[in-house]
């Protein structure tokens, strides 16, 4: 079973001590997901708290999107609200893009330097859900048979928002968006820099394995995602107001479940820190 860490005696509204930062990082290294309940924070407090864990990713909302955003670009606005704070309409382009979050993924694996932590603040969370589900990619790796571990060890995958959104039939990309979403290469097996544990770096953003025929690659990736998201590797988070949930994108996948997003407000705001560097060499330009 996948059990997150839980920290109830740290106040995210104030400046953290080095010991508190170390405690949260130790919880993340051990559990890959950590819940801090009851954190009624402002955007500024969320930014200050997040910066304890590395440089923040800018442009987390980038890709197919409306030109005007509800939140500063340093936030990923994972709410169902449009730029005026109203529930986004059914055909809203941001809503279309956000539907990709219902697929198993890691945040920003489509960037050359992928994400380290995501920090998601539940400002308005409906009691009827949706839940967010997390899958432990360390346990999923450990459970592979020896032959498969050898096979995946040095594989490199190509990740792009074009692939994940394409799976849902979302193909309306502008020419400049297609350039911005050029696939990037990531190792399939990563080693955690602190714990040394290996994990599978999987996501619905994967659309190719370097050197493999595409259909064979996609069939294999589908098998691996199915393996890695068995209930024994999954933690289901049921949101309470002001939960602050942190996950390590290097060692987990996640997805949000469906809910009545055309009628019920859900305001959740994500900040994201960068990992140390690329996991693989990129294709020569
Ligand atoms: Fe996500």
mmCIF file of C-alpha atoms and ligand atoms in Angstrom:
data_model
loop_
_atom_site.group_PDB
_atom_site.id
_atom_site.type_symbol
_atom_site.label_atom_id
_atom_site.label_comp_id
_atom_site.label_asym_id
_atom_site.label_seq_id
_atom_site.Cartn_x
_atom_site.Cartn_y
_atom_site.Cartn_z
ATOM 1 C CA UNK A 1 0.000 0.000 0.000
ATOM 2 C CA UNK A 2 1.142 3.536 -0.797
ATOM 3 C CA UNK A 3 0.923 5.760 2.295
ATOM 4 C CA UNK A 4 1.796 9.459 2.170
ATOM 5 C CA UNK A 5 3.624 11.374 4.852
ATOM 6 C CA UNK A 6 1.526 13.672 7.024
ATOM 7 C CA UNK A 7 2.844 16.738 8.841
ATOM 8 C CA UNK A 8 0.469 18.601 11.152
ATOM 9 C CA UNK A 9 2.757 20.836 13.206
ATOM 10 C CA UNK A 10 4.318 23.100 10.582
ATOM 11 C CA UNK A 11 2.641 26.412 9.688
ATOM 12 C CA UNK A 12 3.144 27.124 5.970
ATOM 13 C CA UNK A 13 2.139 30.777 6.472
ATOM 14 C CA UNK A 14 5.377 31.690 8.190
ATOM 15 C CA UNK A 15 9.054 31.440 7.294
ATOM 16 C CA UNK A 16 10.273 27.903 7.812
ATOM 17 C CA UNK A 17 13.318 27.060 9.886
ATOM 18 C CA UNK A 18 16.041 24.969 8.204
ATOM 19 C CA UNK A 19 14.996 22.089 10.472
ATOM 20 C CA UNK A 20 11.396 22.324 9.231
ATOM 21 C CA UNK A 21 12.531 22.348 5.592
ATOM 22 C CA UNK A 22 14.696 19.303 6.313
ATOM 23 C CA UNK A 23 11.751 17.517 7.948
ATOM 24 C CA UNK A 24 9.536 18.077 4.917
ATOM 25 C CA UNK A 25 12.300 16.936 2.552
ATOM 26 C CA UNK A 26 12.894 13.828 4.657
ATOM 27 C CA UNK A 27 9.180 13.075 4.524
ATOM 28 C CA UNK A 28 9.249 13.517 0.744
ATOM 29 C CA UNK A 29 12.276 11.254 0.355
ATOM 30 C CA UNK A 30 10.570 8.579 2.438
ATOM 31 C CA UNK A 31 6.966 8.861 1.210
ATOM 32 C CA UNK A 32 7.082 10.768 -2.151
ATOM 33 C CA UNK A 33 3.767 12.438 -1.188
ATOM 34 C CA UNK A 34 3.272 14.574 1.936
ATOM 35 C CA UNK A 35 0.039 16.123 3.209
ATOM 36 C CA UNK A 36 0.019 19.276 5.339
ATOM 37 C CA UNK A 37 -3.608 19.711 6.402
ATOM 38 C CA UNK A 38 -5.259 22.973 7.403
ATOM 39 C CA UNK A 39 -2.962 25.393 5.584
ATOM 40 C CA UNK A 40 -5.098 28.463 4.811
ATOM 41 C CA UNK A 41 -2.446 30.299 2.803
ATOM 42 C CA UNK A 42 -2.348 33.226 0.403
ATOM 43 C CA UNK A 43 -0.668 33.098 -2.995
ATOM 44 C CA UNK A 44 2.328 34.984 -1.576
ATOM 45 C CA UNK A 45 2.650 32.536 1.307
ATOM 46 C CA UNK A 46 2.448 29.604 -1.101
ATOM 47 C CA UNK A 47 5.229 31.090 -3.229
ATOM 48 C CA UNK A 48 7.479 31.727 -0.220
ATOM 49 C CA UNK A 49 6.846 28.237 1.167
ATOM 50 C CA UNK A 50 7.521 26.594 -2.222
ATOM 51 C CA UNK A 51 10.823 28.424 -2.733
ATOM 52 C CA UNK A 52 12.260 26.474 0.212
ATOM 53 C CA UNK A 53 12.436 23.478 -2.106
ATOM 54 C CA UNK A 54 14.194 24.929 -5.122
ATOM 55 C CA UNK A 55 13.697 27.388 -7.960
ATOM 56 C CA UNK A 56 10.125 27.640 -9.191
ATOM 57 C CA UNK A 57 9.095 26.704 -12.646
ATOM 58 C CA UNK A 58 7.801 29.710 -14.559
ATOM 59 C CA UNK A 59 5.124 29.406 -17.174
ATOM 60 C CA UNK A 60 3.594 26.348 -15.583
ATOM 61 C CA UNK A 61 0.400 27.165 -17.476
ATOM 62 C CA UNK A 62 2.094 27.406 -20.837
ATOM 63 C CA UNK A 63 1.043 25.437 -23.838
ATOM 64 C CA UNK A 64 -2.428 25.693 -25.309
ATOM 65 C CA UNK A 65 -4.075 28.356 -23.223
ATOM 66 C CA UNK A 66 -6.004 31.562 -23.161
ATOM 67 C CA UNK A 67 -3.816 34.606 -23.469
ATOM 68 C CA UNK A 68 -5.110 36.051 -20.210
ATOM 69 C CA UNK A 69 -4.621 34.038 -17.037
ATOM 70 C CA UNK A 70 -6.465 34.205 -13.720
ATOM 71 C CA UNK A 71 -3.261 33.720 -11.712
ATOM 72 C CA UNK A 72 0.346 34.904 -12.128
ATOM 73 C CA UNK A 73 2.256 32.682 -14.545
ATOM 74 C CA UNK A 74 4.311 31.176 -11.693
ATOM 75 C CA UNK A 75 1.136 29.298 -10.681
ATOM 76 C CA UNK A 76 -0.458 26.453 -12.532
ATOM 77 C CA UNK A 77 -4.143 27.278 -12.255
ATOM 78 C CA UNK A 78 -5.661 23.845 -11.818
ATOM 79 C CA UNK A 79 -9.073 25.295 -10.959
ATOM 80 C CA UNK A 80 -12.093 25.091 -13.219
ATOM 81 C CA UNK A 81 -12.348 28.892 -13.308
ATOM 82 C CA UNK A 82 -11.758 31.205 -16.232
ATOM 83 C CA UNK A 83 -9.758 34.423 -16.126
ATOM 84 C CA UNK A 84 -12.739 36.310 -14.676
ATOM 85 C CA UNK A 85 -13.213 33.792 -11.869
ATOM 86 C CA UNK A 86 -16.313 32.198 -13.388
ATOM 87 C CA UNK A 87 -16.694 28.466 -14.002
ATOM 88 C CA UNK A 88 -15.110 27.759 -17.376
ATOM 89 C CA UNK A 89 -17.564 26.895 -20.110
ATOM 90 C CA UNK A 90 -17.642 23.479 -21.704
ATOM 91 C CA UNK A 91 -15.594 24.403 -24.773
ATOM 92 C CA UNK A 92 -13.154 26.709 -22.966
ATOM 93 C CA UNK A 93 -9.678 25.997 -24.353
ATOM 94 C CA UNK A 94 -8.044 25.932 -20.911
ATOM 95 C CA UNK A 95 -10.666 23.407 -19.786
ATOM 96 C CA UNK A 96 -9.983 21.266 -22.837
ATOM 97 C CA UNK A 97 -6.274 21.263 -22.064
ATOM 98 C CA UNK A 98 -6.864 20.566 -18.361
ATOM 99 C CA UNK A 99 -8.819 17.419 -19.189
ATOM 100 C CA UNK A 100 -5.384 15.890 -19.812
ATOM 101 C CA UNK A 101 -4.917 15.926 -16.022
ATOM 102 C CA UNK A 102 -7.360 13.042 -15.847
ATOM 103 C CA UNK A 103 -4.715 10.853 -17.491
ATOM 104 C CA UNK A 104 -1.898 9.439 -15.363
ATOM 105 C CA UNK A 105 1.011 11.850 -15.648
ATOM 106 C CA UNK A 106 3.876 13.641 -13.967
ATOM 107 C CA UNK A 107 3.941 17.427 -14.040
ATOM 108 C CA UNK A 108 6.240 18.983 -16.616
ATOM 109 C CA UNK A 109 7.963 15.829 -17.848
ATOM 110 C CA UNK A 110 7.582 17.539 -21.243
ATOM 111 C CA UNK A 111 10.236 20.073 -20.204
ATOM 112 C CA UNK A 112 13.954 19.424 -20.694
ATOM 113 C CA UNK A 113 14.429 20.078 -16.972
ATOM 114 C CA UNK A 114 11.408 18.333 -15.504
ATOM 115 C CA UNK A 115 9.679 19.151 -12.230
ATOM 116 C CA UNK A 116 10.806 18.119 -8.769
ATOM 117 C CA UNK A 117 7.975 18.904 -6.349
ATOM 118 C CA UNK A 118 4.453 20.019 -7.078
ATOM 119 C CA UNK A 119 2.689 21.840 -4.244
ATOM 120 C CA UNK A 120 -1.073 21.954 -4.612
ATOM 121 C CA UNK A 121 -3.121 24.171 -2.333
ATOM 122 C CA UNK A 122 -6.799 23.342 -1.980
ATOM 123 C CA UNK A 123 -8.503 26.735 -1.576
ATOM 124 C CA UNK A 124 -12.027 25.637 -2.534
ATOM 125 C CA UNK A 125 -12.505 21.875 -2.726
ATOM 126 C CA UNK A 126 -15.985 20.391 -3.151
ATOM 127 C CA UNK A 127 -16.912 17.682 -0.636
ATOM 128 C CA UNK A 128 -18.044 15.445 -3.488
ATOM 129 C CA UNK A 129 -14.571 15.392 -4.970
ATOM 130 C CA UNK A 130 -12.727 14.983 -7.231
ATOM 131 C CA UNK A 131 -10.042 12.864 -5.588
ATOM 132 C CA UNK A 132 -6.446 13.064 -6.727
ATOM 133 C CA UNK A 133 -4.722 9.699 -7.098
ATOM 134 C CA UNK A 134 -1.002 9.088 -6.745
ATOM 135 C CA UNK A 135 0.976 6.062 -7.927
ATOM 136 C CA UNK A 136 4.338 5.104 -6.428
ATOM 137 C CA UNK A 137 6.815 4.676 -9.275
ATOM 138 C CA UNK A 138 9.500 3.300 -6.914
ATOM 139 C CA UNK A 139 7.341 0.385 -5.838
ATOM 140 C CA UNK A 140 6.235 -0.105 -9.444
ATOM 141 C CA UNK A 141 9.879 -0.359 -10.531
ATOM 142 C CA UNK A 142 10.759 -2.736 -7.696
ATOM 143 C CA UNK A 143 7.897 -5.040 -8.702
ATOM 144 C CA UNK A 144 9.110 -5.468 -12.310
ATOM 145 C CA UNK A 145 10.611 -8.847 -13.135
ATOM 146 C CA UNK A 146 14.373 -8.985 -13.638
ATOM 147 C CA UNK A 147 14.155 -9.263 -17.416
ATOM 148 C CA UNK A 148 11.969 -6.161 -17.702
ATOM 149 C CA UNK A 149 14.246 -4.213 -15.343
ATOM 150 C CA UNK A 150 17.156 -4.967 -17.661
ATOM 151 C CA UNK A 151 15.119 -4.025 -20.726
ATOM 152 C CA UNK A 152 13.999 -0.621 -19.393
ATOM 153 C CA UNK A 153 17.273 0.365 -17.719
ATOM 154 C CA UNK A 154 18.652 2.565 -20.511
ATOM 155 C CA UNK A 155 15.513 3.395 -22.486
ATOM 156 C CA UNK A 156 14.796 7.022 -23.335
ATOM 157 C CA UNK A 157 11.256 8.269 -24.012
ATOM 158 C CA UNK A 158 9.922 11.349 -25.764
ATOM 159 C CA UNK A 159 7.415 13.457 -23.817
ATOM 160 C CA UNK A 160 5.119 16.174 -25.123
ATOM 161 C CA UNK A 161 1.758 17.738 -24.279
ATOM 162 C CA UNK A 162 0.863 17.016 -27.892
ATOM 163 C CA UNK A 163 0.927 13.284 -27.102
ATOM 164 C CA UNK A 164 -1.097 13.391 -23.867
ATOM 165 C CA UNK A 165 -3.716 15.783 -25.180
ATOM 166 C CA UNK A 166 -3.773 13.900 -28.466
ATOM 167 C CA UNK A 167 -4.866 10.774 -26.595
ATOM 168 C CA UNK A 168 -8.077 12.639 -25.760
ATOM 169 C CA UNK A 169 -8.523 13.871 -29.309
ATOM 170 C CA UNK A 170 -7.348 17.387 -28.504
ATOM 171 C CA UNK A 171 -5.376 18.354 -31.574
ATOM 172 C CA UNK A 172 -6.076 22.061 -32.022
ATOM 173 C CA UNK A 173 -2.579 23.442 -31.618
ATOM 174 C CA UNK A 174 -1.404 26.696 -33.139
ATOM 175 C CA UNK A 175 1.873 26.568 -35.101
ATOM 176 C CA UNK A 176 3.752 28.371 -32.301
ATOM 177 C CA UNK A 177 2.281 25.959 -29.750
ATOM 178 C CA UNK A 178 3.539 23.001 -31.759
ATOM 179 C CA UNK A 179 7.046 24.498 -31.636
ATOM 180 C CA UNK A 180 6.752 25.114 -27.871
ATOM 181 C CA UNK A 181 5.560 21.532 -27.370
ATOM 182 C CA UNK A 182 8.406 19.889 -29.280
ATOM 183 C CA UNK A 183 8.999 16.479 -27.639
ATOM 184 C CA UNK A 184 11.788 16.245 -25.077
ATOM 185 C CA UNK A 185 13.764 13.183 -24.045
ATOM 186 C CA UNK A 186 13.644 11.642 -20.577
ATOM 187 C CA UNK A 187 15.128 8.459 -19.188
ATOM 188 C CA UNK A 188 12.537 5.802 -18.380
ATOM 189 C CA UNK A 189 14.401 4.742 -15.232
ATOM 190 C CA UNK A 190 15.512 7.410 -12.783
ATOM 191 C CA UNK A 191 17.598 7.124 -9.645
ATOM 192 C CA UNK A 192 16.608 9.327 -6.716
ATOM 193 C CA UNK A 193 19.543 11.623 -5.860
ATOM 194 C CA UNK A 194 19.109 11.200 -2.082
ATOM 195 C CA UNK A 195 17.749 7.713 -1.508
ATOM 196 C CA UNK A 196 19.378 6.029 -4.523
ATOM 197 C CA UNK A 197 16.106 4.204 -5.218
ATOM 198 C CA UNK A 198 15.170 3.582 -8.822
ATOM 199 C CA UNK A 199 11.763 4.484 -10.212
ATOM 200 C CA UNK A 200 9.884 4.446 -13.490
ATOM 201 C CA UNK A 201 9.523 7.871 -15.106
ATOM 202 C CA UNK A 202 6.199 7.318 -16.803
ATOM 203 C CA UNK A 203 3.516 9.722 -18.001
ATOM 204 C CA UNK A 204 0.767 9.995 -20.570
ATOM 205 C CA UNK A 205 2.992 12.660 -22.109
ATOM 206 C CA UNK A 206 5.110 9.834 -23.591
ATOM 207 C CA UNK A 207 4.637 9.365 -27.332
ATOM 208 C CA UNK A 208 7.754 7.452 -28.344
ATOM 209 C CA UNK A 209 10.712 5.392 -27.153
ATOM 210 C CA UNK A 210 13.928 6.377 -28.903
ATOM 211 C CA UNK A 211 14.926 3.674 -31.392
ATOM 212 C CA UNK A 212 11.654 1.726 -31.180
ATOM 213 C CA UNK A 213 8.848 1.446 -33.724
ATOM 214 C CA UNK A 214 6.105 3.731 -32.435
ATOM 215 C CA UNK A 215 3.261 1.207 -32.045
ATOM 216 C CA UNK A 216 5.540 -1.203 -30.167
ATOM 217 C CA UNK A 217 6.687 1.638 -27.913
ATOM 218 C CA UNK A 218 3.152 2.782 -27.161
ATOM 219 C CA UNK A 219 1.936 -0.748 -26.440
ATOM 220 C CA UNK A 220 4.833 -1.199 -24.011
ATOM 221 C CA UNK A 221 4.273 2.163 -22.302
ATOM 222 C CA UNK A 222 0.596 1.312 -21.941
ATOM 223 C CA UNK A 223 1.544 -1.994 -20.278
ATOM 224 C CA UNK A 224 3.967 -0.248 -17.927
ATOM 225 C CA UNK A 225 1.408 2.398 -16.912
ATOM 226 C CA UNK A 226 -1.146 -0.342 -16.297
ATOM 227 C CA UNK A 227 1.379 -2.194 -14.143
ATOM 228 C CA UNK A 228 2.418 0.935 -12.252
ATOM 229 C CA UNK A 229 -1.113 2.055 -11.392
ATOM 230 C CA UNK A 230 -2.410 -1.136 -9.823
ATOM 231 C CA UNK A 231 -4.340 -0.360 -6.619
ATOM 232 C CA UNK A 232 -1.495 -1.674 -4.455
ATOM 233 C CA UNK A 233 0.734 1.177 -5.721
ATOM 234 C CA UNK A 234 -1.922 3.907 -5.481
ATOM 235 C CA UNK A 235 -2.904 6.378 -2.762
ATOM 236 C CA UNK A 236 -6.264 8.141 -3.225
ATOM 237 C CA UNK A 237 -6.349 11.627 -1.731
ATOM 238 C CA UNK A 238 -9.743 12.892 -0.614
ATOM 239 C CA UNK A 239 -9.413 16.662 -0.354
ATOM 240 C CA UNK A 240 -10.316 18.748 2.665
ATOM 241 C CA UNK A 241 -10.314 22.556 2.499
ATOM 242 C CA UNK A 242 -6.812 24.016 2.843
ATOM 243 C CA UNK A 243 -4.966 20.758 2.373
ATOM 244 C CA UNK A 244 -1.500 21.450 1.027
ATOM 245 C CA UNK A 245 -0.362 18.364 -0.862
ATOM 246 C CA UNK A 246 3.226 17.980 -2.030
ATOM 247 C CA UNK A 247 4.331 15.264 -4.419
ATOM 248 C CA UNK A 248 7.656 14.320 -5.945
ATOM 249 C CA UNK A 249 7.252 14.186 -9.722
ATOM 250 C CA UNK A 250 10.470 12.196 -10.004
ATOM 251 C CA UNK A 251 8.975 9.219 -8.192
ATOM 252 C CA UNK A 252 5.193 9.403 -8.630
ATOM 253 C CA UNK A 253 2.460 9.744 -11.220
ATOM 254 C CA UNK A 254 -0.909 11.277 -10.472
ATOM 255 C CA UNK A 255 -4.294 11.996 -12.001
ATOM 256 C CA UNK A 256 -7.439 13.855 -11.000
ATOM 257 C CA UNK A 257 -10.793 12.131 -11.277
ATOM 258 C CA UNK A 258 -13.877 13.381 -13.073
ATOM 259 C CA UNK A 259 -16.321 15.693 -11.326
ATOM 260 C CA UNK A 260 -19.193 18.048 -12.151
ATOM 261 C CA UNK A 261 -16.829 20.826 -13.163
ATOM 262 C CA UNK A 262 -19.443 22.745 -15.162
ATOM 263 C CA UNK A 263 -21.492 23.413 -12.012
ATOM 264 C CA UNK A 264 -19.248 23.188 -8.930
ATOM 265 C CA UNK A 265 -16.329 25.511 -8.161
ATOM 266 C CA UNK A 266 -12.959 23.905 -7.452
ATOM 267 C CA UNK A 267 -10.093 26.301 -6.816
ATOM 268 C CA UNK A 268 -6.738 24.550 -6.443
ATOM 269 C CA UNK A 269 -3.454 26.311 -7.155
ATOM 270 C CA UNK A 270 -0.159 24.626 -7.936
ATOM 271 C CA UNK A 271 3.395 25.789 -7.600
ATOM 272 C CA UNK A 272 6.161 23.633 -9.005
ATOM 273 C CA UNK A 273 9.883 23.398 -8.333
ATOM 274 C CA UNK A 274 12.467 22.355 -10.889
ATOM 275 C CA UNK A 275 14.607 19.238 -10.593
ATOM 276 C CA UNK A 276 18.395 19.399 -10.783
ATOM 277 C CA UNK A 277 18.803 18.991 -14.534
ATOM 278 C CA UNK A 278 17.885 17.009 -17.645
ATOM 279 C CA UNK A 279 17.552 13.232 -17.319
ATOM 280 C CA UNK A 280 18.748 12.586 -20.888
ATOM 281 C CA UNK A 281 20.666 14.225 -23.725
ATOM 282 C CA UNK A 282 18.341 15.970 -26.179
ATOM 283 C CA UNK A 283 18.237 15.335 -29.882
ATOM 284 C CA UNK A 284 20.649 17.564 -31.800
ATOM 285 C CA UNK A 285 18.791 20.548 -33.263
HETATM 286 FE FE1 LIG B 1 -0.624 17.261 -12.711
#
